[in-house]
mmCIF file of C-alpha atoms in Angstrom:
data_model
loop_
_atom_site.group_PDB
_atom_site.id
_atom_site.type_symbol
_atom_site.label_atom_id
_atom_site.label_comp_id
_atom_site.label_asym_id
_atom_site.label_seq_id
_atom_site.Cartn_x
_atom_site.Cartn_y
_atom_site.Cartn_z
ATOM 1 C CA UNK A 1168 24.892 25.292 5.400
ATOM 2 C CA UNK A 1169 25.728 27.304 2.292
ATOM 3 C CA UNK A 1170 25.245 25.497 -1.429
ATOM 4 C CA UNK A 1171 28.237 24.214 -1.614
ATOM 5 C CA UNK A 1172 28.243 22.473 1.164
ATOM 6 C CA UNK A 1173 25.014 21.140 0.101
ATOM 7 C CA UNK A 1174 26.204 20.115 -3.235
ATOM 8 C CA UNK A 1175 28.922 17.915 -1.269
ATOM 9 C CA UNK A 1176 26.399 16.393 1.027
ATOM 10 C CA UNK A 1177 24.649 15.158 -2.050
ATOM 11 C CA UNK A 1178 27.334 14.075 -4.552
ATOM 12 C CA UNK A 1179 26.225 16.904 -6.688
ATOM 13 C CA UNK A 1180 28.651 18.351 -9.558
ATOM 14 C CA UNK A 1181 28.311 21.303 -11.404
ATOM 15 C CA UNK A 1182 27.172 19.145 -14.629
ATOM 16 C CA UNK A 1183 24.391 17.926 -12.920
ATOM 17 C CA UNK A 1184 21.038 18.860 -13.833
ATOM 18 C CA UNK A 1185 17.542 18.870 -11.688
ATOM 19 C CA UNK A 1186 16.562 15.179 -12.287
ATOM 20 C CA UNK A 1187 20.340 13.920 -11.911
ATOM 21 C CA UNK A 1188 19.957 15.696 -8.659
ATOM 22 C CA UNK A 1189 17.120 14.184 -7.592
ATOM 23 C CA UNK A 1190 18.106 10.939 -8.277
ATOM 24 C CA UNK A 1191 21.124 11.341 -5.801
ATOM 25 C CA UNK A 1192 19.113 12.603 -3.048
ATOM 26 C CA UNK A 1193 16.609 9.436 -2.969
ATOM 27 C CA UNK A 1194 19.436 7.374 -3.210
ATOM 28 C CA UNK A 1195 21.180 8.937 -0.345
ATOM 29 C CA UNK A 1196 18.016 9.467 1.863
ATOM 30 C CA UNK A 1197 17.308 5.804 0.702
ATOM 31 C CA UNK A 1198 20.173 4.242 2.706
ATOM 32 C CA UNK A 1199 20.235 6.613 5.598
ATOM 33 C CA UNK A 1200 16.004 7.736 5.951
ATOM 34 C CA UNK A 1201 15.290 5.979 9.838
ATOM 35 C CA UNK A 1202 12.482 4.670 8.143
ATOM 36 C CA UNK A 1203 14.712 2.246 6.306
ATOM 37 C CA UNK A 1204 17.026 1.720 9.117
ATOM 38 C CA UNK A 1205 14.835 0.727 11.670
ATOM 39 C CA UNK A 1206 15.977 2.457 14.583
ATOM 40 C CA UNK A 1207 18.491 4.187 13.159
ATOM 41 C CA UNK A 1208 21.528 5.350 16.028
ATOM 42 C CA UNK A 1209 21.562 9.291 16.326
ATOM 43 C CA UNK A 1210 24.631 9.624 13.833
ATOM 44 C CA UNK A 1211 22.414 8.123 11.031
ATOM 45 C CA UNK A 1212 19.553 10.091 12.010
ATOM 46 C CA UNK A 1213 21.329 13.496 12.046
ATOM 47 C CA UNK A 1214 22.767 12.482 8.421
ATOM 48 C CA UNK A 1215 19.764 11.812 7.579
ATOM 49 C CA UNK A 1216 18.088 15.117 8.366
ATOM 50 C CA UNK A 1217 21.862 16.658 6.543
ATOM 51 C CA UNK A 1218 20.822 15.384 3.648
ATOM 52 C CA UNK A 1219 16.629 16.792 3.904
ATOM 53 C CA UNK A 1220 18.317 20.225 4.561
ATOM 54 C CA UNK A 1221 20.809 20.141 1.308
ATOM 55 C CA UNK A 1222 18.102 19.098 -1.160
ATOM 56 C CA UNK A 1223 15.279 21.565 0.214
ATOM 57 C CA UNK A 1224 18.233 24.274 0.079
ATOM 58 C CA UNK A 1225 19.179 23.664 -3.403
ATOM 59 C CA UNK A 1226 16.081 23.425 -4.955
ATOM 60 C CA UNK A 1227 15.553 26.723 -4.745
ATOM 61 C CA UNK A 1228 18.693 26.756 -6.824
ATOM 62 C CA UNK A 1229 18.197 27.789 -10.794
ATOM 63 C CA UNK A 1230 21.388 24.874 -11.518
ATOM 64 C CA UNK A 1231 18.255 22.391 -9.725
ATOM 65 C CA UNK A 1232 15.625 23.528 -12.228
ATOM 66 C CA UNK A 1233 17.521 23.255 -15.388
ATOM 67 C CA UNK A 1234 16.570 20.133 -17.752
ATOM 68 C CA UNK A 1235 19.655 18.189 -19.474
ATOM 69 C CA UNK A 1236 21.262 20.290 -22.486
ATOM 70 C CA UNK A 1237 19.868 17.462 -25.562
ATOM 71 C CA UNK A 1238 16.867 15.238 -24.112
ATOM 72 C CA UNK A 1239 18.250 12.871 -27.190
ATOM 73 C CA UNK A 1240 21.763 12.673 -25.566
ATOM 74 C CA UNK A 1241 22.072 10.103 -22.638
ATOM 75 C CA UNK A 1242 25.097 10.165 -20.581
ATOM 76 C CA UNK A 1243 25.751 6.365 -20.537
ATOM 77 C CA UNK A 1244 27.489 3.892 -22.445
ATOM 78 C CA UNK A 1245 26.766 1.360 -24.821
ATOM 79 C CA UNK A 1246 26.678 -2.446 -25.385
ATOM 80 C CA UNK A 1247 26.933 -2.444 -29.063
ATOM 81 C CA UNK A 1248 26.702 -6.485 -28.214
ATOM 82 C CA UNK A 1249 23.162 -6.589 -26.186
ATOM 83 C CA UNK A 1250 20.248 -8.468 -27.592
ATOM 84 C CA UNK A 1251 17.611 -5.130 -28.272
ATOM 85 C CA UNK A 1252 17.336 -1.438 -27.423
ATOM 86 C CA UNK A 1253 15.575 -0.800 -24.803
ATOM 87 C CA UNK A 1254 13.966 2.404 -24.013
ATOM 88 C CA UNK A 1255 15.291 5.290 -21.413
ATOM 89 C CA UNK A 1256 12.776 6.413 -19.103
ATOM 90 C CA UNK A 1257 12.252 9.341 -16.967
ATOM 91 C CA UNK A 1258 9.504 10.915 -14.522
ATOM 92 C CA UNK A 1259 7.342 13.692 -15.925
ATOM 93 C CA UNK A 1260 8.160 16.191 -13.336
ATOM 94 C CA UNK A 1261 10.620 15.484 -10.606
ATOM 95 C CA UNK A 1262 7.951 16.136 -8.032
ATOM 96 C CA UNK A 1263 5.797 13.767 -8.892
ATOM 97 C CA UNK A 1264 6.888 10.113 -7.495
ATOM 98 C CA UNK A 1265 3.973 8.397 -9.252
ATOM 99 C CA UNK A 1266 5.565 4.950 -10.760
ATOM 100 C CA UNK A 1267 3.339 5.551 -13.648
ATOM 101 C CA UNK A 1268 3.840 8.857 -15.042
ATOM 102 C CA UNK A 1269 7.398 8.586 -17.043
ATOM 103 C CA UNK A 1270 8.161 9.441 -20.642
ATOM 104 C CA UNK A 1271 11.019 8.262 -23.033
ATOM 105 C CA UNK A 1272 13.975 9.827 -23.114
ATOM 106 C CA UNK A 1273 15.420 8.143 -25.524
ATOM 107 C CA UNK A 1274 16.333 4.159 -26.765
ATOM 108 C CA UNK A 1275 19.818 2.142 -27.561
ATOM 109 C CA UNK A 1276 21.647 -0.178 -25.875
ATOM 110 C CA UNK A 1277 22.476 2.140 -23.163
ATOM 111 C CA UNK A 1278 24.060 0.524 -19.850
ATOM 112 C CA UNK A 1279 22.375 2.111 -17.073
ATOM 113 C CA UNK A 1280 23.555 4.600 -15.129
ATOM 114 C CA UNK A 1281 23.204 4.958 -11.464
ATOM 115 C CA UNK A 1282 23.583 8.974 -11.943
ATOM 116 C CA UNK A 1283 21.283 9.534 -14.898
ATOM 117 C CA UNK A 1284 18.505 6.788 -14.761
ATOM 118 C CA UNK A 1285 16.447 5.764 -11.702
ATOM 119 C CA UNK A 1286 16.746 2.237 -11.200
ATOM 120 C CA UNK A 1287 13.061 1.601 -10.645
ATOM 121 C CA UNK A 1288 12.616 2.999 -13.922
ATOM 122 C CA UNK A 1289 15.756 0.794 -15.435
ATOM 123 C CA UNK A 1290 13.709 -2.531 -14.544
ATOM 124 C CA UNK A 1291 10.152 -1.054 -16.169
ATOM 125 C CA UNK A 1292 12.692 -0.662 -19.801
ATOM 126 C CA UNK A 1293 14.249 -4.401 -19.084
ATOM 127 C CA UNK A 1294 10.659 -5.539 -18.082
ATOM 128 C CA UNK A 1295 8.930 -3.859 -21.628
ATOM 129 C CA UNK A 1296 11.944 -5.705 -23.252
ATOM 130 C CA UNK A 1297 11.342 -8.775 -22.353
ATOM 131 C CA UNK A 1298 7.390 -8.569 -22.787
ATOM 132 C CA UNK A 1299 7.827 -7.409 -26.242
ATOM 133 C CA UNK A 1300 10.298 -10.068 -27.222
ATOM 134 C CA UNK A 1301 7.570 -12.672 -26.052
ATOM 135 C CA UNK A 1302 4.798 -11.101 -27.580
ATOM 136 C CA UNK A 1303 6.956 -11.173 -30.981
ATOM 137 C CA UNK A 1304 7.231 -15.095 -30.918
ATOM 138 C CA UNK A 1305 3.715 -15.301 -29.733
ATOM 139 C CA UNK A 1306 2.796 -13.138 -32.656
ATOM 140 C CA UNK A 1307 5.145 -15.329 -34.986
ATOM 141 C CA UNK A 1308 3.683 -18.841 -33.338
ATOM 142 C CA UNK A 1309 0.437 -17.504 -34.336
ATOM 143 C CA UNK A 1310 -1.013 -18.710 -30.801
ATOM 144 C CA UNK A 1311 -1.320 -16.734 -27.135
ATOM 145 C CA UNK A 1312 0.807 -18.441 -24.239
ATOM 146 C CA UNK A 1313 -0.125 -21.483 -23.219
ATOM 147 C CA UNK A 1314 -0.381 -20.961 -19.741
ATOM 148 C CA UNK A 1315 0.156 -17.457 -17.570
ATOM 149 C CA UNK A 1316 2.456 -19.412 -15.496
ATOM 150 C CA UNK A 1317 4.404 -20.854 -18.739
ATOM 151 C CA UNK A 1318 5.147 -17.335 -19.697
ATOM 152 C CA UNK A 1319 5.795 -16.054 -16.201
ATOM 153 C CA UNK A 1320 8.446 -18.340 -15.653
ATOM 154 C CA UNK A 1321 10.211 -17.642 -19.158
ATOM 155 C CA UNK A 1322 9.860 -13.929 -18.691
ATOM 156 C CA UNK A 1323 11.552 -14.090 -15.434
ATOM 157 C CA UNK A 1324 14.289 -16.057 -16.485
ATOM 158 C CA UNK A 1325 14.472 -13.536 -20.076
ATOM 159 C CA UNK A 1326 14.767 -10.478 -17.700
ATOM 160 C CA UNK A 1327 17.764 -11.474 -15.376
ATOM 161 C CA UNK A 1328 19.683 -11.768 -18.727
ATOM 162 C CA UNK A 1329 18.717 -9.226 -20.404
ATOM 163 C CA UNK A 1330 19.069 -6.806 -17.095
ATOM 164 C CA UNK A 1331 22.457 -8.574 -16.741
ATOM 165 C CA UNK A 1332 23.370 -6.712 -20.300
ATOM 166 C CA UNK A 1333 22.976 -3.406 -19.264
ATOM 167 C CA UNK A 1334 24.784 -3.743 -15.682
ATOM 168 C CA UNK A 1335 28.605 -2.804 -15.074
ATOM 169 C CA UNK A 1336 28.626 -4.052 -11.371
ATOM 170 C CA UNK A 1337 32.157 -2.048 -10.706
ATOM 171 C CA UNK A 1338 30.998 0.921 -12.519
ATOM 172 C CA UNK A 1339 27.708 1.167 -10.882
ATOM 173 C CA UNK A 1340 28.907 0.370 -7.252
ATOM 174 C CA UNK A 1341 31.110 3.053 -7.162
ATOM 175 C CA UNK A 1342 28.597 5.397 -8.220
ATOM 176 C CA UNK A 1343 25.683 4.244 -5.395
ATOM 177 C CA UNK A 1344 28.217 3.440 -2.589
ATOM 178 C CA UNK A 1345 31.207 4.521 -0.644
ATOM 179 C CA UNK A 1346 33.764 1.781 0.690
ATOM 180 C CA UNK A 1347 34.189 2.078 4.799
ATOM 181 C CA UNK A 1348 37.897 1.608 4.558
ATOM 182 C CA UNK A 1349 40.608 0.161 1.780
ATOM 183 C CA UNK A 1350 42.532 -2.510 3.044
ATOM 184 C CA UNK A 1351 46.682 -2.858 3.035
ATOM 185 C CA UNK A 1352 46.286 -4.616 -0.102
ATOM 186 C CA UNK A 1353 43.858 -2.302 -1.655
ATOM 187 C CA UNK A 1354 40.490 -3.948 -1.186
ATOM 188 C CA UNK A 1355 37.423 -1.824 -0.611
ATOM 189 C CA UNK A 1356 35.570 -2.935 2.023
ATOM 190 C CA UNK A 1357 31.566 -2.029 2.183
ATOM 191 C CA UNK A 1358 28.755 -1.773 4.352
ATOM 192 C CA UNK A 1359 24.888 -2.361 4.041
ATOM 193 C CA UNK A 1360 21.728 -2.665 5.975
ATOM 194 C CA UNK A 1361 20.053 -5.893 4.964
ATOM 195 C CA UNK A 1362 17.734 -8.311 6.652
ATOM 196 C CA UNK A 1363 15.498 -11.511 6.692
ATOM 197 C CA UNK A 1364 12.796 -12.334 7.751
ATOM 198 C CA UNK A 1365 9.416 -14.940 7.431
ATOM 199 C CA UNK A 1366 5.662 -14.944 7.802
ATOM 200 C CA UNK A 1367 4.973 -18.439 6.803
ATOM 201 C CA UNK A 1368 6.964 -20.880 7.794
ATOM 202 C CA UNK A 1369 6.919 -21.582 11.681
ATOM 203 C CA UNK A 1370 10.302 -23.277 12.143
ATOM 204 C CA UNK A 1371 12.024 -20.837 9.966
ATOM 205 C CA UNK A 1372 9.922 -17.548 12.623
ATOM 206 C CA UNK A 1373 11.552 -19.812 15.531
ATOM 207 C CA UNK A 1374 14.905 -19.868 14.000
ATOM 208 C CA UNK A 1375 15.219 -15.808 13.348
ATOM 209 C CA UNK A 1376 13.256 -14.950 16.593
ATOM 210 C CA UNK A 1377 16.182 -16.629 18.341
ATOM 211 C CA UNK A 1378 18.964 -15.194 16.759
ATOM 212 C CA UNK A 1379 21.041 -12.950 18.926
ATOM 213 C CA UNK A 1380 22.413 -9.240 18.734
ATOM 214 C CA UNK A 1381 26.048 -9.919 17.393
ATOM 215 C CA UNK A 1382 25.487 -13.153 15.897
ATOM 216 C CA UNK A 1383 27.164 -14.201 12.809
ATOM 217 C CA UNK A 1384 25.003 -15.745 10.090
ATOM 218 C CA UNK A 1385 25.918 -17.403 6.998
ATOM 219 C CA UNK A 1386 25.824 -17.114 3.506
ATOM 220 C CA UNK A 1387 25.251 -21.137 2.208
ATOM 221 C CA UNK A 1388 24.208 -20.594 -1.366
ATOM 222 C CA UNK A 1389 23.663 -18.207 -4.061
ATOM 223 C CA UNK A 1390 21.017 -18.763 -6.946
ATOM 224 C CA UNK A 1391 18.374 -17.044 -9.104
ATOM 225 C CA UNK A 1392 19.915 -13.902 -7.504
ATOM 226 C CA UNK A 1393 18.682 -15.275 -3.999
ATOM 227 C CA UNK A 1394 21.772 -15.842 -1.153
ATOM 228 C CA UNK A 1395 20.486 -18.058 1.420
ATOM 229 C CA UNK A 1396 21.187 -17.610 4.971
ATOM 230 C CA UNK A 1397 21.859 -20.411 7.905
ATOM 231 C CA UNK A 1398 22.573 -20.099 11.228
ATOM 232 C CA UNK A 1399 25.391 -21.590 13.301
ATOM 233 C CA UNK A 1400 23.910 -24.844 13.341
ATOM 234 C CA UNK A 1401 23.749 -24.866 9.705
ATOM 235 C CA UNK A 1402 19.829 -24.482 9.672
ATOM 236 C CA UNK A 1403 18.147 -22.278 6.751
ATOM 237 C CA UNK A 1404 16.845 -18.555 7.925
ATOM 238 C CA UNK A 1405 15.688 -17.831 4.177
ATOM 239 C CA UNK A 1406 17.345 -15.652 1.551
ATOM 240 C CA UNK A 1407 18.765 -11.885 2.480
ATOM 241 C CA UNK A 1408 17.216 -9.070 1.325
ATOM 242 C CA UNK A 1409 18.850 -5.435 0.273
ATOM 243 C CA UNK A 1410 16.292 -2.216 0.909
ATOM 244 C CA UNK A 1411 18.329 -1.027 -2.218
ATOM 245 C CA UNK A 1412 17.432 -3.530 -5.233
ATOM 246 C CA UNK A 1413 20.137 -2.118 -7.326
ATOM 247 C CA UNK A 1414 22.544 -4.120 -4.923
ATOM 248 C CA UNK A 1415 21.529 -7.152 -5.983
ATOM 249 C CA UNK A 1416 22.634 -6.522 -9.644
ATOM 250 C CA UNK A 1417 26.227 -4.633 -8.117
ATOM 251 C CA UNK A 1418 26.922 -7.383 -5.392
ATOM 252 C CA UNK A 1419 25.698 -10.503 -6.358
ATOM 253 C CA UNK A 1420 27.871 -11.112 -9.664
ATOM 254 C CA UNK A 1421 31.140 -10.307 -7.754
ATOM 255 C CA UNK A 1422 30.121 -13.181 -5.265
ATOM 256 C CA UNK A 1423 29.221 -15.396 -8.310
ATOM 257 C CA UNK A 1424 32.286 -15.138 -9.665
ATOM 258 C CA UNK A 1425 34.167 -15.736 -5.972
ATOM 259 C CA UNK A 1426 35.578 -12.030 -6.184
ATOM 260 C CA UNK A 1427 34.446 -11.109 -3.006
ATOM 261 C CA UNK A 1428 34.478 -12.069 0.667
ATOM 262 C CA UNK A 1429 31.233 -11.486 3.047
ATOM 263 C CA UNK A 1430 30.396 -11.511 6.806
ATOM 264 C CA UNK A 1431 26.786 -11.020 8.285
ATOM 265 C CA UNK A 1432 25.932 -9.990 11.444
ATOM 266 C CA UNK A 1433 22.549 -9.960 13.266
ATOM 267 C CA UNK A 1434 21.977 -6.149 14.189
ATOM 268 C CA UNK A 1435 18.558 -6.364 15.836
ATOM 269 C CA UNK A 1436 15.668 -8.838 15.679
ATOM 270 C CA UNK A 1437 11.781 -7.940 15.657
ATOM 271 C CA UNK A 1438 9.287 -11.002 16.300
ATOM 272 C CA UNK A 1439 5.390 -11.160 16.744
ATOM 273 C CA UNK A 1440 3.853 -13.800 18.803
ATOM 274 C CA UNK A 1441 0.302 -12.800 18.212
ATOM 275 C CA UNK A 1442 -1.750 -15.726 17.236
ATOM 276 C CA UNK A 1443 -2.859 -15.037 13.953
ATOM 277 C CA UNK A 1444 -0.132 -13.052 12.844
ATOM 278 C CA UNK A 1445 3.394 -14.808 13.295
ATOM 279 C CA UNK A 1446 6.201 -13.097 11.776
ATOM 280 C CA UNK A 1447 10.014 -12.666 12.768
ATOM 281 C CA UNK A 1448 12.832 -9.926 10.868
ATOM 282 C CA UNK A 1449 16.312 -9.811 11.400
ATOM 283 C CA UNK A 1450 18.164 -7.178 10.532
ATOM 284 C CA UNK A 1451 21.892 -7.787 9.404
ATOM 285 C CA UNK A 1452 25.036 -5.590 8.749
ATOM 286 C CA UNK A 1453 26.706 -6.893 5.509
ATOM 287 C CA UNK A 1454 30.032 -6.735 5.109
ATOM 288 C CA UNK A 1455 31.746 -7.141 1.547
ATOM 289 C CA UNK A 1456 35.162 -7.427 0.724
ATOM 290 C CA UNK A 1457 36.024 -6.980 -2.924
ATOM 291 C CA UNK A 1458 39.350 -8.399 -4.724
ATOM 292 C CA UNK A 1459 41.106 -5.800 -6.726
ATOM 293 C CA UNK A 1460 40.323 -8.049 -9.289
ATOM 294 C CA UNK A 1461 36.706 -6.691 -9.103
ATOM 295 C CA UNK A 1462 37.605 -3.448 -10.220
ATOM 296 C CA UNK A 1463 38.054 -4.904 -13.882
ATOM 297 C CA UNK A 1464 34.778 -7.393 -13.894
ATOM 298 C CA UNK A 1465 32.688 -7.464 -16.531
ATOM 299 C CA UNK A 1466 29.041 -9.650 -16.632
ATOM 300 C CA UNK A 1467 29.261 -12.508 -19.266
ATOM 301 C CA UNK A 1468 27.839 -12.576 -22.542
ATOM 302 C CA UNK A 1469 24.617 -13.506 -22.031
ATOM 303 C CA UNK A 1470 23.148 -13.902 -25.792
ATOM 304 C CA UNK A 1471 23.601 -17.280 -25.941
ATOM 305 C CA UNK A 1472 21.238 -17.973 -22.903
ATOM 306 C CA UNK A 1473 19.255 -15.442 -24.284
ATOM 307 C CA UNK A 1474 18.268 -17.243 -27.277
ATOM 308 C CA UNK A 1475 17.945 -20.212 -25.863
ATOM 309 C CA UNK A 1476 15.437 -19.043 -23.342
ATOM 310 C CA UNK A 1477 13.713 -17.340 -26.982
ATOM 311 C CA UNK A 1478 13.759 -20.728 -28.465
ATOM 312 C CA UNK A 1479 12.789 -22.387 -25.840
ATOM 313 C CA UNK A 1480 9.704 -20.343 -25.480
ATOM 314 C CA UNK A 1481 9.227 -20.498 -29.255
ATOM 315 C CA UNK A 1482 9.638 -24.446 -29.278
ATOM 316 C CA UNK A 1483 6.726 -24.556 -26.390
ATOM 317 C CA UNK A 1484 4.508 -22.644 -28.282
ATOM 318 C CA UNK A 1485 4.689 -24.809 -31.555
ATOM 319 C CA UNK A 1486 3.885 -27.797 -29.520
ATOM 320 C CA UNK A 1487 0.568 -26.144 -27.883
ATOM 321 C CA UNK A 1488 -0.436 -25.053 -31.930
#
């Protein structure tokens, strides 16, 4: 394997720097790592290992050490129309994975951008922006949060908006994710590793532990960014799960607005009978079909729920005073 090879393995450009790099390789090694997969078939596992042997190669590569050209210049775009700034973050030193140890780049109204801006570190900026918007009406009100859970259930409903702003589902799909195959009509078809699975409740254990290799499951409802899943008999197996959490924010609004067409399949099932530790996981291929219409979607304005989640929260507060 020679660099170039490398850089193809990895998505890599000539424009990239070390930490666009980076990001690329965990999000490849991400989808593909056995770890993830389960037990992954030998194709997967040899990609897998491909993609090891590119970044270790290139990293040894001056184009890999190099920082961006202007630290104050973020390649993304902007919603001039989102409710704050938020803040850009970025990891110390690309060797150290610590969740912790990030500094600011920069701040705006920057979408993000699968290529430039770790995701993990896209929901700490949404998080901090929807803690500081709460702590400004709380500061306002004159009085602390009522309860913990009164301002854990506003805060949750305040980030899903606000992440909503800074999301192009088309544009960031195409940037994490390959379609399998384009249809005769031009649809992209995808694929993803997903799965479900339950530790508590008993029926629901019985229900996946049953499920069969092959077995089509279905989607029966989509809210809070949670799609349940039934079985063939129409009974609930709990909501699916992505190992990739940017999916749910690149996925989820296409289905939402009944742009896209899915079909789950059960690829393997693990299930504990141990007495004091119950627990069943299904693992399920996920097949989405996306309308050409997709390629155009935007996420609704979401300022108007925005500030009436605020004034809700503000309205709350007054009456505990």
């Amino acid at each position: 394997m020679d660099v170039e090879q490398a850089k193809h393995i990895l998505g890599i450009t000539d424009l990239d720097d070390g930490r666009t790099a980076k990001i690329k390789y965990r999000r490849l090694i991400g989808r593909y790592h056995p770890d993830v997969t389960g037990s992954a078939p030998e194709k997967q596992q040899e990609l897998a290992q491909k993609i090891n042997a590119a970044y270790s190669l290139l990293k040894s590569e001056e184009f890999f050490l190099k920082k961006a050209a202007s630290e104050t210049l973020w390649r993304a775009t902007i919603n001039e129309a989102a409710f704050a700034e938020r803040n850009i973050y970025a990891p110390y030193h690309m060797d150290i994975d610590a969740d912790d140890l990030y500094q600011t780049m920069t701040r705006g109204k920057y979408m993000w951008n699968p290529d430039e801006e770790e995701f993990h570190l896209f929901l700490r900026s949404i998080y901090h922006v929807a803690r500081d918007i709460l702590d400004a009406i709380e500061t306002e009100c004159g009085v602390p949060a009522n309860t913990d859970s009164l301002r854990l259930s506003i805060q949750e409903q305040l980030f899903h908006c606000l992440a909503m702003q800074f999301v192009e589902p088309a544009e960031c799909l195409s940037k994490i994710a390959r379609p399998d195959i384009v249809d005769s009509k031009g649809r992209s078809i995808y694929r993803f590793r997903a799965y479900i699975g339950e530790k508590q409740n008993l029926e629901m254990i019985k229900r996946i532990a049953s499920l069969q290799i092959g077995e089509t499951v279905y989607p029966t409802s989509l809210r809070n960014s949670r799609l349940m899943i039934a079985n063939k008999n129409g009974e609930t197996l709990g909501h699916l799960s992505f190992a990739e959490d940017e999916l749910y924010y690149c996925l989820y609004p296409f289905m939402s607005a009944h742009l896209a067409q899915i079909k789950l399949t059960v690829r393997n099932v693990q299930a504990s009978k141990e007495r004091y530790s119950r627990h069943a996981k299904a693992g399920i291929e996920f097949l989405i079909r996306l309308e050409k219409a997709a390629d155009n979607y935007r996420n609704p304005d979401m300022n108007s729920r925005i500030k009436e989640i605020v004034t809700k929260y503000r309205n709350l507060l007054q009456e505990t005073a």
